[in-house]
Structure formats: C-alpha cells, structure tokens
C-alpha cells in the first residue's frame, strides 16, 4: 500500500476517534444547561425636532417712520360641523420601532451540572463528552457527569440534623430530611477499581477504560478517577480532603483534560470558589464533589443498610469544577449483575433528571465491596450514554 494512502487512512481514523470522544459524556460531568440566547440591541437614532431659527434682529426703524396701523382681519365664515371621522387613530409607536432586539446564538458555556456539568466535561461515567475529553469516571468510576449545575447555586436547604444530607423515607418529600442526628458513615477500605466503558456519543459507538483509586489513612483521603481511550488520551478527576465522623469533607476537586479546572471548599465562609472564573456558590456541612459523592453514598449505606429500603431518597449538595447543585438519589430494588469481574448482588440507586437538559444516572452498589459502585450508567438528554462495568478490583 502506498505510504501516502496509509497516512490518509491514519488521519481518518484519528479524526473519527476525536469526533466520537468529543461527544462522550463523563459520568458526572453533567451536561451543562443549554446556553441561553444572548440579546444584542440595535438602536435607531431619532432625529431631533427641527428648531426654527431665531429671527435676526431687524435694524431699528428710523424714529421718524411710524409703523402703519394693522389692517382689520376679514371675518371668516364658520365651517359647518361634521361628524367625527371614523378612521382609526394612528397606532402608538412601539419600543421595537426604536430599538429592535436580535437574538444571537451564544456559544455553549462551561457550566450546567450545568451544565456540563457541565462543564462541561466529557462523560464517560463522569458526565460530559469530548474526544479529547475522553470520559472520566467520577466518584466510583462514573464517567459522565456538568455542568452543569448552576454556577451560583442557592444555599442548600437546612436539614434536621445539620449535616447537609437529607434522608427521606419512602413517600416523603425530597429535600426535607427526617433524621434527628448526623447519619453514621462507614467508609470502604482503600481499593482500586477498573472498569470497561461502552457507550454512544453523537451516534458513534465507542469503547474506553476507566479506573477509580480510593485511599485514606483515617484522617485524610484521596480519590482519583481516570478515563482513557485509544489514540485520544485521558481525563482525570481528583478529590482530596478530610475524613470526619460524618464522612468525607472535600477541600479541593480538580478536573483535568487538556487543562485543569478546580473547586476549592471554604467551610468557614460556607462558600466554594472556582478556578473556571465562575461565581462562587453556597455550600453547607456535608457537601460533596462529583467524585467524593460516590464514596460518601457507599459509607452511608454501609453504616445502616436496613435504613435504605426501596423508595428512600438521599439528597446532597454536589459540587463540580464550575458550580454546585442539590442531587437526589432514590433507592430502588436489589439486582444481581453479570459483570466482567463476575456475578455480584447489588442495590440500584437512580438520579432522575430535574430539568430538560439533566442527565439520568443509574448506580449499582455492591454490598460485598462496601457499597462501592460496580456499574454506572449515565444517559444524556440527547440519548448519548456511557456504561461502566467493573472489570477487576485490587489494592490501590
């Protein structure tokens, strides 16, 4: 085969891979809310009313010339009175006649969560999609996450226990927790989980690999998730912070593809700041990021599994690299999964979309593995999806 033909085929393969991964949703990037239209105004200048020029002063008349007396006006005949015309009065001038707004499509922004989230970030179980931004699993191998979430989310609603986590029994109203004490947490032991990723982005099927590494020493923790695809590269999310009696307390969340964006938690001020040049967001105790939320959910369920019967809802403030939002997970039924790593009993949790552009997230947590996710499926509003299935596990 001529060398030139070989180069052309290689370039085509690379281009197709790049286009596919541009649409890959990262598990918890979250598709950013669709950018709204930006309005520009066009003003029509109205000419100022003509002003009659002031009469130039006439030279003073000679003292001897007397002005002639005015002639008496001739009386005019009165015009006969006619009925008022029935023609419609002229329509008032509308503001649009003076300034007309022309919507201009805005380029998509980075938030949404978002997004994205997003945001937004590819979603290979973190939630967003981009060839160069190959999906990167978040929190437990989630790869499609976003953006978006609103960049300046309102302060989280207070909970009964002040922990920032609402646990609502079946039939209750989400966001109105009934617990009277901070829920206990039992964090899983350090571990490394490897996932096979299959999905669809922009009508292209793709395959990728994801890895979640979870470590802690009882005082501090680190969670790292990476998604990689052949000939495209990788995307990495990293969460670091403290281990407390209430579980994880993130201090920094980073999301790196070609460059890194990060969120920094300031609990004294009750705010989170972003390096992506987006507004600060309000947070409270118990807030998590899009990676630590997987570990926190595992710790909550492992501590008191009998409490989380089907229909129970958990609501947490969840922070991306560009914004914060309240996420509600609903406990569903138990399922036995046949995965590349083997057959495992699981408990399914689901996060349903709240807005038209939100993602649907399905998590399968394995009690035998400390309730860590062994399968994560993220489905975007446009039908794109990323499905992570556990391939193997081992020490970090």
XYZ file of C-alpha atoms in Angstrom:
396
model
C 0.000 0.000 0.000
C 1.489 3.384 -0.942
C 2.728 5.376 2.014
C 0.505 8.314 1.128
C -2.632 6.145 1.301
C -1.540 4.788 4.682
C -1.143 8.327 6.049
C -4.601 9.318 4.798
C -6.226 6.269 6.439
C -4.447 7.002 9.724
C -5.646 10.609 9.662
C -9.230 9.460 9.043
C -9.143 7.028 11.982
C -7.784 9.729 14.302
C -10.430 12.206 13.153
C -13.273 9.732 13.779
C -11.941 8.905 17.283
C -11.649 12.593 18.095
C -15.212 13.341 16.970
C -16.605 10.410 18.954
C -14.910 11.355 22.204
C -15.986 14.965 21.789
C -19.473 13.634 22.428
C -18.617 11.179 25.184
C -20.316 12.138 28.431
C -18.131 11.853 31.540
C -20.010 10.086 34.210
C -20.628 13.000 36.476
C -19.783 15.976 34.353
C -23.348 16.559 33.820
C -24.464 18.160 30.675
C -24.490 21.848 31.104
C -27.730 23.633 30.805
C -28.203 24.754 27.233
C -26.777 28.197 26.808
C -29.489 30.791 26.635
C -29.749 33.269 23.814
C -27.790 36.432 24.130
C -29.621 39.569 23.017
C -27.986 42.477 21.356
C -29.865 45.676 20.720
C -29.889 47.838 17.650
C -30.863 51.442 18.170
C -32.397 53.640 15.514
C -31.470 57.226 16.082
C -34.449 59.593 16.019
C -33.518 62.976 14.500
C -34.053 65.878 16.879
C -37.070 68.067 16.101
C -36.316 70.923 13.799
C -35.998 74.189 15.607
C -36.987 77.324 13.741
C -34.083 79.707 13.545
C -34.452 82.750 15.718
C -35.352 85.796 13.629
C -32.396 88.028 13.155
C -32.931 91.398 14.728
C -34.061 93.917 12.138
C -32.400 97.256 12.138
C -34.153 99.752 14.284
C -36.654 101.816 12.360
C -35.927 105.477 11.962
C -37.563 107.488 14.678
C -39.467 109.456 12.110
C -41.030 106.351 10.437
C -44.194 105.337 12.192
C -45.468 101.796 11.784
C -48.677 101.646 9.721
C -51.763 100.541 11.658
C -52.667 96.855 11.156
C -55.454 96.134 8.734
C -58.573 94.675 10.286
C -58.909 90.949 9.626
C -61.816 89.934 7.473
C -64.337 87.732 9.298
C -64.403 84.128 8.077
C -67.492 82.083 7.620
C -67.918 79.366 10.217
C -67.382 75.941 8.751
C -70.301 73.532 9.104
C -69.860 70.960 11.901
C -69.293 67.460 10.527
C -69.421 64.145 12.428
C -66.061 62.871 13.707
C -64.111 60.761 11.265
C -64.263 57.041 11.873
C -60.695 56.383 10.771
C -58.698 54.575 13.473
C -56.285 56.660 15.451
C -52.681 56.160 14.481
C -51.095 53.231 16.362
C -48.752 54.262 19.162
C -45.079 53.898 18.469
C -43.825 50.644 19.984
C -40.379 50.429 21.579
C -39.482 47.886 18.913
C -39.812 50.668 16.346
C -36.984 52.484 18.045
C -34.783 49.596 19.242
C -35.062 46.053 17.966
C -33.516 43.102 19.834
C -31.945 40.469 17.671
C -31.252 37.121 19.384
C -27.795 35.804 18.651
C -26.950 32.214 19.465
C -24.386 32.126 22.236
C -21.556 29.687 22.352
C -22.069 26.951 24.946
C -20.686 27.837 28.345
C -18.764 25.562 30.647
C -21.499 25.035 33.448
C -24.947 23.225 33.638
C -24.179 20.441 36.014
C -24.617 22.901 34.335
C -24.220 22.170 32.726
C -21.510 20.058 31.981
C -21.580 19.971 34.413
C -21.352 20.963 32.514
C -18.827 21.855 32.148
C -18.738 20.562 30.578
C -16.807 17.631 30.619
C -16.879 14.506 28.636
C -18.907 11.889 30.137
C -17.526 8.604 30.275
C -19.160 7.980 33.579
C -18.452 11.345 34.866
C -20.740 13.256 32.632
C -19.892 15.089 29.530
C -18.374 14.292 26.270
C -15.451 15.198 24.215
C -12.995 13.302 22.162
C -10.083 14.955 23.704
C -12.028 14.933 26.879
C -12.399 11.254 26.994
C -14.888 10.270 29.610
C -13.554 10.087 33.043
C -15.289 8.067 35.707
C -16.184 10.095 38.714
C -16.604 9.068 42.221
C -16.640 5.445 41.631
C -15.985 5.067 38.099
C -18.619 7.361 36.906
C -17.777 8.905 33.685
C -20.352 11.265 32.557
C -21.100 13.969 34.778
C -21.670 19.118 34.484
C -22.177 21.283 34.358
C -23.901 21.516 34.765
C -25.170 22.719 37.570
C -25.764 26.315 38.203
C -22.596 28.215 38.783
C -24.070 30.031 41.749
C -26.465 27.610 43.335
C -28.651 28.848 46.182
C -27.589 27.872 49.692
C -28.569 24.286 50.467
C -31.720 23.953 52.492
C -31.083 23.242 56.163
C -31.639 19.675 57.285
C -32.933 18.265 60.506
C -29.515 17.035 61.554
C -27.465 19.955 60.214
C -25.278 17.563 58.248
C -26.313 18.806 54.804
C -27.588 15.310 53.930
C -31.338 14.728 53.710
C -32.530 11.139 54.139
C -36.213 10.907 53.264
C -38.195 7.701 53.851
C -40.478 6.306 51.135
C -43.368 8.634 50.396
C -41.653 11.699 51.864
C -40.799 14.944 50.132
C -37.209 15.089 48.796
C -35.067 17.725 50.461
C -36.912 17.506 53.787
C -34.900 15.022 55.796
C -36.372 13.445 58.905
C -33.225 12.315 60.712
C -32.534 13.830 64.125
C -28.825 13.018 64.311
C -25.961 13.021 61.822
C -26.227 9.711 59.944
C -23.382 7.288 60.678
C -20.834 6.606 57.953
C -18.643 3.529 57.387
C -16.119 4.270 54.668
C -14.906 1.444 52.407
C -11.338 0.213 52.658
C -8.767 1.569 50.178
C -9.173 -0.087 46.777
C -8.601 0.261 43.039
C -11.496 -0.480 40.680
C -11.038 -0.971 36.929
C -13.965 -0.602 34.514
C -14.770 -1.366 30.906
C -16.620 1.557 29.330
C -19.036 1.257 26.415
C -21.265 3.974 25.107
C -22.508 6.145 22.312
C -21.660 9.748 21.511
C -23.053 11.669 18.536
C -24.318 8.390 17.031
C -20.857 6.802 17.258
C -20.244 3.760 19.451
C -17.043 3.825 21.469
C -15.013 1.734 23.922
C -12.777 3.032 26.720
C -11.195 2.090 30.052
C -11.765 3.716 33.437
C -10.089 3.410 36.809
C -11.095 4.594 40.294
C -8.486 4.655 43.046
C -9.686 5.277 46.617
C -7.250 5.787 49.521
C -7.406 7.143 53.099
C -5.485 6.905 56.369
C -8.313 7.706 58.748
C -7.526 11.435 58.752
C -7.212 12.415 55.090
C -8.393 10.877 51.840
C -7.708 10.982 48.115
C -9.929 9.694 45.314
C -8.813 9.685 41.692
C -10.728 8.651 38.611
C -9.274 8.411 35.123
C -10.859 7.523 31.807
C -8.712 6.823 28.779
C -9.343 5.934 25.160
C -7.007 4.648 22.482
C -5.353 7.352 20.354
C -7.195 10.088 22.254
C -5.706 10.429 25.703
C -7.240 10.551 29.142
C -9.282 12.651 31.504
C -8.675 12.700 35.254
C -10.729 13.855 38.217
C -9.247 14.096 41.709
C -10.796 14.814 45.118
C -8.824 15.427 48.327
C -9.886 16.381 51.841
C -10.516 15.276 55.410
C -12.090 12.163 56.931
C -14.551 13.161 59.686
C -17.168 11.458 61.854
C -19.754 12.481 59.228
C -17.726 11.051 56.351
C -15.783 12.948 53.706
C -15.128 16.692 53.818
C -13.680 17.682 50.434
C -11.168 20.520 50.286
C -10.354 20.503 46.565
C -11.843 18.931 43.456
C -9.900 19.009 40.184
C -10.949 18.023 36.669
C -8.122 17.761 34.128
C -8.345 17.144 30.421
C -6.155 19.396 28.310
C -6.092 21.849 31.210
C -7.364 21.662 34.774
C -10.323 23.341 36.417
C -10.786 23.136 40.178
C -13.213 23.892 43.013
C -11.968 24.957 46.474
C -14.145 24.452 49.578
C -14.232 27.111 52.326
C -16.466 25.803 55.116
C -15.875 28.784 57.423
C -17.421 31.103 54.842
C -19.879 28.486 53.623
C -18.715 29.032 50.041
C -16.961 27.176 47.244
C -14.797 29.045 44.732
C -13.871 28.004 41.201
C -10.807 28.456 39.038
C -13.034 28.471 35.933
C -13.854 32.146 36.508
C -17.451 31.362 37.514
C -19.259 32.888 40.509
C -18.901 31.403 43.981
C -21.587 29.016 45.223
C -23.033 28.447 48.686
C -22.383 25.157 50.493
C -23.133 23.717 53.916
C -21.870 20.831 56.045
C -21.951 17.525 54.210
C -21.316 18.998 50.748
C -19.525 16.634 48.360
C -17.912 16.900 44.951
C -18.696 14.812 41.887
C -16.135 12.204 42.844
C -16.392 12.067 46.649
C -20.191 11.722 46.414
C -19.779 8.085 45.310
C -17.662 7.244 48.362
C -19.979 9.164 50.707
C -23.026 7.287 49.400
C -21.185 3.996 49.927
C -20.314 4.975 53.514
C -23.895 5.983 54.346
C -25.394 2.755 53.042
C -22.702 0.524 54.584
C -23.251 2.006 58.068
C -27.014 1.381 58.247
C -28.121 -0.711 55.251
C -31.503 -1.563 56.810
C -32.410 2.108 56.788
C -32.267 2.407 52.998
C -35.273 0.441 51.849
C -36.600 0.895 48.298
C -38.134 4.338 47.896
C -35.763 6.036 50.344
C -34.217 9.243 48.964
C -30.850 10.824 49.739
C -30.210 14.481 48.869
C -26.705 16.004 48.972
C -25.101 19.209 47.758
C -22.772 18.150 44.930
C -20.031 20.406 43.550
C -18.445 20.253 40.090
C -15.493 22.265 38.797
C -17.879 25.053 37.795
C -20.925 25.006 40.078
C -22.988 23.388 42.846
C -26.395 21.737 42.909
C -28.578 19.524 45.113
C -28.674 15.929 43.893
C -31.353 13.450 44.974
C -30.797 9.694 44.679
C -33.672 7.222 45.031
C -33.053 3.688 46.337
C -34.565 1.088 44.018
C -34.578 -2.715 44.023
C -31.758 -5.207 44.503
C -30.326 -6.770 41.326
C -27.763 -9.451 40.543
C -25.361 -8.321 37.801
C -23.190 -10.390 35.484
C -20.094 -8.208 35.060
C -16.650 -8.789 33.550
C -15.436 -9.111 37.172
C -18.044 -11.804 37.932
C -21.552 -12.101 39.322
C -22.368 -9.661 42.130
C -25.502 -8.820 44.135
C -26.168 -5.073 44.000
C -28.516 -2.340 45.202
C -29.616 0.074 42.490
C -29.829 3.840 43.040
C -31.116 6.281 40.452
C -30.954 10.032 39.947
C -33.727 11.222 37.641
C -33.445 14.438 35.610
C -34.968 17.541 37.212
C -34.609 19.712 34.106
C -34.806 19.048 30.395
C -31.024 19.069 29.988
C -30.165 16.982 33.093
C -28.635 13.548 32.899
C -30.199 10.353 34.093
C -27.790 8.448 36.348
C -28.089 4.822 37.427
C -25.752 3.323 40.046
C -25.421 -0.286 41.123
C -23.712 -0.563 44.546
C -22.223 -3.868 45.749
C -22.701 -4.674 49.471
C -19.809 -7.178 49.244
C -17.496 -4.311 48.238
C -18.535 -1.777 50.862
C -21.365 -0.470 48.649
C -18.945 0.964 46.099
C -20.412 1.280 42.586
C -19.679 -1.682 40.326
C -21.747 -0.357 37.442
C -22.598 3.217 36.468
C -24.736 4.246 33.521
C -25.162 7.878 32.541
C -27.714 8.837 29.872
C -27.755 12.337 28.382
C -30.870 14.214 27.323
C -29.905 13.707 23.644
C -29.639 9.919 24.041
C -25.840 9.687 24.373
C -24.808 7.328 27.148
C -21.818 5.849 28.958
C -21.980 2.479 30.696
C -19.177 1.469 33.109
C -18.929 -2.139 34.246
C -16.451 -3.436 36.803
C -13.650 -5.455 35.213
C -11.405 -6.053 38.239
C -10.523 -4.805 41.711
C -7.393 -4.851 43.847
C -5.221 -2.888 46.266
C -4.541 0.748 45.329
